[in-house]
mmCIF file of C-alpha atoms in Angstrom:
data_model
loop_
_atom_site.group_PDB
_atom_site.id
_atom_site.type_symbol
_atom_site.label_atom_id
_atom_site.label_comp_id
_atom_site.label_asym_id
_atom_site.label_seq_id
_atom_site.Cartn_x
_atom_site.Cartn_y
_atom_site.Cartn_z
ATOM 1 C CA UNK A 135 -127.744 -106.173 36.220
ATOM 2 C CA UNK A 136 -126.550 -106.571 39.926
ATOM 3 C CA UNK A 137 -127.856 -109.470 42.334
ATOM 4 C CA UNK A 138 -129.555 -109.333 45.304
ATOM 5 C CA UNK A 139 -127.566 -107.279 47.749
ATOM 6 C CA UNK A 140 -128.056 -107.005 51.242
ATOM 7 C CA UNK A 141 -125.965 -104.399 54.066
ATOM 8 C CA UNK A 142 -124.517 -104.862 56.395
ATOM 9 C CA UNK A 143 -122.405 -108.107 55.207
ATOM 10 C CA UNK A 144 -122.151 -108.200 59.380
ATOM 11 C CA UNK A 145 -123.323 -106.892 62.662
ATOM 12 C CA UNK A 146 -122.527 -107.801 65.976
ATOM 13 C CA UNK A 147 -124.422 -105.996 68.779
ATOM 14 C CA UNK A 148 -125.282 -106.403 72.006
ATOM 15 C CA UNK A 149 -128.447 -108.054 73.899
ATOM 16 C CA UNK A 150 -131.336 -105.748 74.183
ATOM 17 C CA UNK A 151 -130.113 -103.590 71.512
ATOM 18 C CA UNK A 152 -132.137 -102.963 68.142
ATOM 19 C CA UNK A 153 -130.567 -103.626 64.387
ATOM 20 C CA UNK A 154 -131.715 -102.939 61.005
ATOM 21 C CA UNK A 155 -131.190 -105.092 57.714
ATOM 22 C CA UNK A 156 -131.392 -104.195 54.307
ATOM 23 C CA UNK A 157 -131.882 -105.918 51.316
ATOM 24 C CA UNK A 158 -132.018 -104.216 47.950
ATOM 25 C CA UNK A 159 -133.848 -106.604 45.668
ATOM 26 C CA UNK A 160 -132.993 -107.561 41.178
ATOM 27 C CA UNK A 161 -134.946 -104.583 39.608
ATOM 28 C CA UNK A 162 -137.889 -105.989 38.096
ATOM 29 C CA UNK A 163 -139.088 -108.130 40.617
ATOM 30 C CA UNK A 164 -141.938 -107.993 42.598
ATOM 31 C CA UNK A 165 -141.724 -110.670 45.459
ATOM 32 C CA UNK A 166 -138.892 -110.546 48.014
ATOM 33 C CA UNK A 167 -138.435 -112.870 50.973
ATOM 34 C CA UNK A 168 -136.655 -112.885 53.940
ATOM 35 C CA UNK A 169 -135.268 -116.383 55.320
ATOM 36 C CA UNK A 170 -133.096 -117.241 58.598
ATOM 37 C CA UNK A 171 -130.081 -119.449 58.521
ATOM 38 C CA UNK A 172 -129.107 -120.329 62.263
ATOM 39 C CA UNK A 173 -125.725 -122.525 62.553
ATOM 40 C CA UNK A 174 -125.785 -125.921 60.978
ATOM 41 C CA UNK A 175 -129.712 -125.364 59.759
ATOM 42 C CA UNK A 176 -131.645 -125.152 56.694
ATOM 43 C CA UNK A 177 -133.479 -121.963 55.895
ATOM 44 C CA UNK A 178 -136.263 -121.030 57.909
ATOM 45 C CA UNK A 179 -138.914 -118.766 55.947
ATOM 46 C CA UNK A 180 -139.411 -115.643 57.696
ATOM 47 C CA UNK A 181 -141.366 -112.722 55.701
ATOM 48 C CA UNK A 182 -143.250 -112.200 51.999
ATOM 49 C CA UNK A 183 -143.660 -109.220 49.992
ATOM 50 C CA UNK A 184 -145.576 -109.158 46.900
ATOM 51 C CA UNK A 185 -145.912 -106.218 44.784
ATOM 52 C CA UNK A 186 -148.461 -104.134 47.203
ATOM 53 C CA UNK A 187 -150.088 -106.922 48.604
ATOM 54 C CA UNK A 188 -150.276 -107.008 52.743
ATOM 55 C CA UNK A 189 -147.022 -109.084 53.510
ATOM 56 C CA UNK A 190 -146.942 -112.635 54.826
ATOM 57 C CA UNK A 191 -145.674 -112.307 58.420
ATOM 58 C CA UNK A 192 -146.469 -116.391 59.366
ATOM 59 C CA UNK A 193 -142.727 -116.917 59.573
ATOM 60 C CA UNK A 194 -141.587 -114.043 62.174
ATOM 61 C CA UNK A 195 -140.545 -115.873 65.317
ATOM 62 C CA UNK A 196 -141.820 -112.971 67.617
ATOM 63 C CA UNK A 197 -143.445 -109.630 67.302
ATOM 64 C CA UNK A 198 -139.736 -108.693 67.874
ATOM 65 C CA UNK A 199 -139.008 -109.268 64.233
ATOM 66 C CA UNK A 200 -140.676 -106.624 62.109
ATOM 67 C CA UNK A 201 -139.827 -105.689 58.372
ATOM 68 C CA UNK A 202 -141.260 -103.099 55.983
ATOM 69 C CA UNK A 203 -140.947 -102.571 51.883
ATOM 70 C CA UNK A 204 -141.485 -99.997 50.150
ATOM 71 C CA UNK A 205 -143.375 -100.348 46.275
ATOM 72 C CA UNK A 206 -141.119 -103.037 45.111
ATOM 73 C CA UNK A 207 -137.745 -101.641 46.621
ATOM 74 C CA UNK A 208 -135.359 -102.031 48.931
ATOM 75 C CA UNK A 209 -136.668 -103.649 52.276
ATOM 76 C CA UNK A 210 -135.766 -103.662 55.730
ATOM 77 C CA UNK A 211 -136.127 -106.639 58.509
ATOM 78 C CA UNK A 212 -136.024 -105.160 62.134
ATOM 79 C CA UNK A 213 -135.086 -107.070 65.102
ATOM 80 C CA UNK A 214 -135.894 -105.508 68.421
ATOM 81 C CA UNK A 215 -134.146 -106.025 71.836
ATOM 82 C CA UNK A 216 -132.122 -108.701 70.334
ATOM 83 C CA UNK A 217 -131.340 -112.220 72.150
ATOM 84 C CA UNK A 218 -128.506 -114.403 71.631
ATOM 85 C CA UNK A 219 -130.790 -116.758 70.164
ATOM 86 C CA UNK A 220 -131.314 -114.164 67.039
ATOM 87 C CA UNK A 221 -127.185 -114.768 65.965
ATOM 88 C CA UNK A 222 -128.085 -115.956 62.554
ATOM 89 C CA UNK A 223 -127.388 -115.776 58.741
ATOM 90 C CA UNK A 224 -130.191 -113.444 57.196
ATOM 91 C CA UNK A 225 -131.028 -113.910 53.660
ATOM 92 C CA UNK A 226 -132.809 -112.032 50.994
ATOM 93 C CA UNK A 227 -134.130 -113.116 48.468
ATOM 94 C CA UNK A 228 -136.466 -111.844 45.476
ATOM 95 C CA UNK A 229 -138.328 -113.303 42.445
ATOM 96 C CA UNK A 230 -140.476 -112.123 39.164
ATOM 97 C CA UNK A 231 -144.482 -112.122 39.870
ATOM 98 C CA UNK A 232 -144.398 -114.957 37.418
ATOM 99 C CA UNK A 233 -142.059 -117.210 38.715
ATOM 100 C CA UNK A 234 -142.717 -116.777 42.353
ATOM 101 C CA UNK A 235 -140.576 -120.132 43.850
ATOM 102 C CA UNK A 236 -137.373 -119.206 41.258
ATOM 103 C CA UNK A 237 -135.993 -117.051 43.933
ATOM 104 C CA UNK A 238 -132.522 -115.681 43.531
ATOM 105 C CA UNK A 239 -131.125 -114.968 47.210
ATOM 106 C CA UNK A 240 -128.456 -112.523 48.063
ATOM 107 C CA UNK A 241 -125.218 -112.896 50.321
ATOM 108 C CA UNK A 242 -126.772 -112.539 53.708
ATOM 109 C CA UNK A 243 -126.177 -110.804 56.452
ATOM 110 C CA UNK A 244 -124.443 -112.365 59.583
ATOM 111 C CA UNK A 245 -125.953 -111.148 62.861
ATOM 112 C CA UNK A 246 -123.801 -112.026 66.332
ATOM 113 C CA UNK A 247 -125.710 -111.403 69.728
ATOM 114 C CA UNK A 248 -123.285 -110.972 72.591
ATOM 115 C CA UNK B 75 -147.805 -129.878 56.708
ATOM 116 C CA UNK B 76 -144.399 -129.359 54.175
ATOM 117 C CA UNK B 77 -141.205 -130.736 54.950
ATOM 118 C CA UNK B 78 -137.887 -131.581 53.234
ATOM 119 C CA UNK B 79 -135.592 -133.905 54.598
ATOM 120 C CA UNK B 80 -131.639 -134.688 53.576
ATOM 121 C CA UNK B 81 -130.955 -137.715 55.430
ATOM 122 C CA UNK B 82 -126.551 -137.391 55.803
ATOM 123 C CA UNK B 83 -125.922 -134.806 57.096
ATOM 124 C CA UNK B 84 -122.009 -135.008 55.515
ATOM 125 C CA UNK B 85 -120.742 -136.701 53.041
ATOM 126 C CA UNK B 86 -116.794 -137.186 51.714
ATOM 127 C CA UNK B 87 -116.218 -138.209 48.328
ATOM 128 C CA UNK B 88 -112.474 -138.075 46.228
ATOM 129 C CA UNK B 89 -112.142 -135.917 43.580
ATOM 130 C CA UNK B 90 -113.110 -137.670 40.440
ATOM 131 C CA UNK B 91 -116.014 -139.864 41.943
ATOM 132 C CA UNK B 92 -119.763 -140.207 41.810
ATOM 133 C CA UNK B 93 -122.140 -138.573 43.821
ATOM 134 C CA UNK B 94 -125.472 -138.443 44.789
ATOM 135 C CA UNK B 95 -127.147 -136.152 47.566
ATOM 136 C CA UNK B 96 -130.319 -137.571 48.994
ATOM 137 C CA UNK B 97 -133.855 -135.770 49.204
ATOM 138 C CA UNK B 98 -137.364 -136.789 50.342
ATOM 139 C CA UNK B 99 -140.420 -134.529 50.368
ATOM 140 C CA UNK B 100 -143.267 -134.171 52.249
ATOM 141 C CA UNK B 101 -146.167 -132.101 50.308
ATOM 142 C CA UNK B 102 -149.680 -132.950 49.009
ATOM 143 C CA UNK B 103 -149.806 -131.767 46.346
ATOM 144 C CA UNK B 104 -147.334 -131.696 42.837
ATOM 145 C CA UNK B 105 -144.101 -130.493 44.199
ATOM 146 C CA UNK B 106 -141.765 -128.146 42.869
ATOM 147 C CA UNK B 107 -138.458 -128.968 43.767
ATOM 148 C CA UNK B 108 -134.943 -127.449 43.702
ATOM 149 C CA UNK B 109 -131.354 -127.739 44.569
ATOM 150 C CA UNK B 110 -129.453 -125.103 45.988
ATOM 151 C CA UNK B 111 -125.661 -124.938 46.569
ATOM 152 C CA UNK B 112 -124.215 -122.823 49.420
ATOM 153 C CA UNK B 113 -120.231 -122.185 49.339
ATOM 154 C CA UNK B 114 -118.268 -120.829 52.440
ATOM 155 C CA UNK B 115 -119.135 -117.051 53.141
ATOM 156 C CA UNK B 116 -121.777 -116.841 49.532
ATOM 157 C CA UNK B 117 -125.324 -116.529 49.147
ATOM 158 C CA UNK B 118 -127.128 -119.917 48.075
ATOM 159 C CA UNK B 119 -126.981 -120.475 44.388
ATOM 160 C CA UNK B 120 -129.890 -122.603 42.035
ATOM 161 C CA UNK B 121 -127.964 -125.503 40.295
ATOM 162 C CA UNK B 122 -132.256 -127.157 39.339
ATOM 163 C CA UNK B 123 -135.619 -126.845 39.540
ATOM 164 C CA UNK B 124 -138.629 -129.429 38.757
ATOM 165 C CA UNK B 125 -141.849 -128.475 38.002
ATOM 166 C CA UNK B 126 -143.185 -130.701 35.957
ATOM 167 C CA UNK B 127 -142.463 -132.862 32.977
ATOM 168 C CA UNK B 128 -139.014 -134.818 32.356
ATOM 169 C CA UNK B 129 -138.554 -136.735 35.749
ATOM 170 C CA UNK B 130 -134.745 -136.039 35.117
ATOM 171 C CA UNK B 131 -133.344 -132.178 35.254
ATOM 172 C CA UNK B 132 -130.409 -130.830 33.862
ATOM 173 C CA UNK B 133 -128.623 -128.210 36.027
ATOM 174 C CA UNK B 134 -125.670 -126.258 36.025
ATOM 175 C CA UNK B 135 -121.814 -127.507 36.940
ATOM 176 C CA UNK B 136 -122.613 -130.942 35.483
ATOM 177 C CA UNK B 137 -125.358 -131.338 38.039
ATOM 178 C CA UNK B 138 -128.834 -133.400 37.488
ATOM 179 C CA UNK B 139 -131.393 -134.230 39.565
ATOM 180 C CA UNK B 140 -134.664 -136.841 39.303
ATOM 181 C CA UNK B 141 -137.929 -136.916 40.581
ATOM 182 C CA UNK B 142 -139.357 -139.752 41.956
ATOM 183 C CA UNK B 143 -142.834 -139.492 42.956
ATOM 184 C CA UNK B 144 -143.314 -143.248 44.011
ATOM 185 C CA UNK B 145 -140.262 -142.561 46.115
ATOM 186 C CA UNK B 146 -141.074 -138.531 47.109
ATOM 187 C CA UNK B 147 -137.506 -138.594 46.284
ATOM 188 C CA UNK B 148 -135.655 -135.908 44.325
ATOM 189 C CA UNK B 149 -131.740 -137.074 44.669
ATOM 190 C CA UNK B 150 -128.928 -135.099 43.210
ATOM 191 C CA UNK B 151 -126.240 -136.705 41.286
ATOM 192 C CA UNK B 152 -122.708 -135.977 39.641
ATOM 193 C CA UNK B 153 -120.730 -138.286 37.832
ATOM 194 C CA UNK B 154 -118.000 -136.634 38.319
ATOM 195 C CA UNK B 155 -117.078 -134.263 41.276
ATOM 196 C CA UNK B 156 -114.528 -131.675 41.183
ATOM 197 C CA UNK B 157 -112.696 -129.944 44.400
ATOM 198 C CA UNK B 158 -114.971 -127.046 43.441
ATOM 199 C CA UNK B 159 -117.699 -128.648 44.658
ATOM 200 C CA UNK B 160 -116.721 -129.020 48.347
ATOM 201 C CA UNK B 161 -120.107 -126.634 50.024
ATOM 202 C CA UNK B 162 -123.263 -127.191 51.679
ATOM 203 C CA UNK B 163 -125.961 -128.354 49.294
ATOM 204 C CA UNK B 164 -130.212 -127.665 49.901
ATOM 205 C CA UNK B 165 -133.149 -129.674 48.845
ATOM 206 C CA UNK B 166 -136.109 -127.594 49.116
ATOM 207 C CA UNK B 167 -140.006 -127.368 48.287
ATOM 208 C CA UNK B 168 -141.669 -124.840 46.740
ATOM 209 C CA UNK B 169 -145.412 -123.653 48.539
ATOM 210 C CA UNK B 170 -147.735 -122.194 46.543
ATOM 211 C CA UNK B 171 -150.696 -121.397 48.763
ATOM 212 C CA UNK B 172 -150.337 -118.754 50.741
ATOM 213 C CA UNK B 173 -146.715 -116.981 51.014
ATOM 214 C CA UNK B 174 -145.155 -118.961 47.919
ATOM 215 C CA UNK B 175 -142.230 -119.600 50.100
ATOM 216 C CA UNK B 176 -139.287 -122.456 50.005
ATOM 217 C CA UNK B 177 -139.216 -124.650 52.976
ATOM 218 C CA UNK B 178 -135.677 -126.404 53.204
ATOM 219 C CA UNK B 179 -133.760 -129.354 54.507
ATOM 220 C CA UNK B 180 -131.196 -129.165 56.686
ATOM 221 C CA UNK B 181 -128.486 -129.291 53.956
ATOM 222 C CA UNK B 182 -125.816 -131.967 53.311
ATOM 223 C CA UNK B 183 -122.207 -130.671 53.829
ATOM 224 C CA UNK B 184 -120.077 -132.069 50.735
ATOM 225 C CA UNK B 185 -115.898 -132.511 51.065
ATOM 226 C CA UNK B 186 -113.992 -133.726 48.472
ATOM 227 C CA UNK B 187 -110.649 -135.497 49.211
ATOM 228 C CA UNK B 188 -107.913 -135.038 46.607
#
């Protein structure tokens, strides 16, 4: 009956360097989504997943920004040669095939570029 | 194309007092709206949702919400706020073509004096 959760809670690394996120989904649902929250902003929609549908990649800012899912599991976002501009709040955030826009978003990960 | 837009950016209220968050929409077709609540460090939480029907939503933590269409408003009120309620508060739109994503505002950062 856990939420979304998502590892690591943070990561600081350093320019040029590659780093994973993970985001482990509510059991039963089928669509996750990953947003960005830089400082002082709104969301910014990143990535869809539904079920085994091709994702929706119209939100990644670069073809730095990758992220794979596997059935209706746990899913990674990949961010290659990071900038400082990347430093961000990631969120997570899945939803039942029926209720696609009730989306129930996990804790985030916080992601400093030095 | 969608956007959301929270025109204050902060807003101070005292403990006890009304309060009412401002939204305005930009989507062509029947929105779906929702309010979001964000507290230091946590994930974003759902306090409403409008999809269609009553113009005026019940949430949780004593928190309502109504849609104006004439207006493309949907503002969110208290009557009452309590310290507990000092966070950062999102409007956002629900898109259903395509990636079935949320786009956000910026957010409206709430303190409460005592």
């Amino acid at each position: 009956g856990a939420g979304v959760s998502q590892s690591p809670s943070n990561k600081v690394t350093e320019k040029g360097k590659d780093v994973e996120l993970r985001c482990d989904p509510i059991s039963g649902h089928t669509a996750l989504y990953w947003y960005r929250q830089r400082l002082g902003q709104g969301l910014e929609f990143l990535i869809y997943f539904q079920g085994n549908s091709a994702p929706d990649k119209s939100g990644l800012p670069s073809d730095r920004f990758s992220a794979e899912r596997t059935g209706e599991s746990v899913s990674t976002l990949t961010i290659q040669r990071t900038q400082q501009e990347d430093s961000a709040v990631y969120l997570c955030a899945s939803s039942f095939t029926g209720t696609p826009l009730t989306q129930y978003f996990g804790p985030g990960t916080r992601l400093t570029v030095l | 194309a969608q956007s959301v837009t929270q025109p204050d950016i902060h807003i101070t209220v005292s403990e006890g007092a009304s309060l009412e968050l401002r939204c305005n929409y930009s989507y062509g077709a029947t929105p779906y709206l929702f309010w979001y609540v964000q507290s230091p460090g946590q994930g974003l939480q759902l306090l409403l949702k409008y999809f269609s029907g009553d113009t005026l939503v019940q949430g949780i933590k004593g928190f309502e919400a109504e849609f104006k269409r004439s207006q493309s408003s949907f503002n969110l009120r208290k009557p009452s706020v309590h310290w507990s309620d000092a966070a950062e508060y999102f409007c956002a739109v629900g898109v259903v073509q395509g990636a079935q994503k949320l786009v956000f505002g910026q957010g409206t950062r709430l303190t409460i004096n005592p």
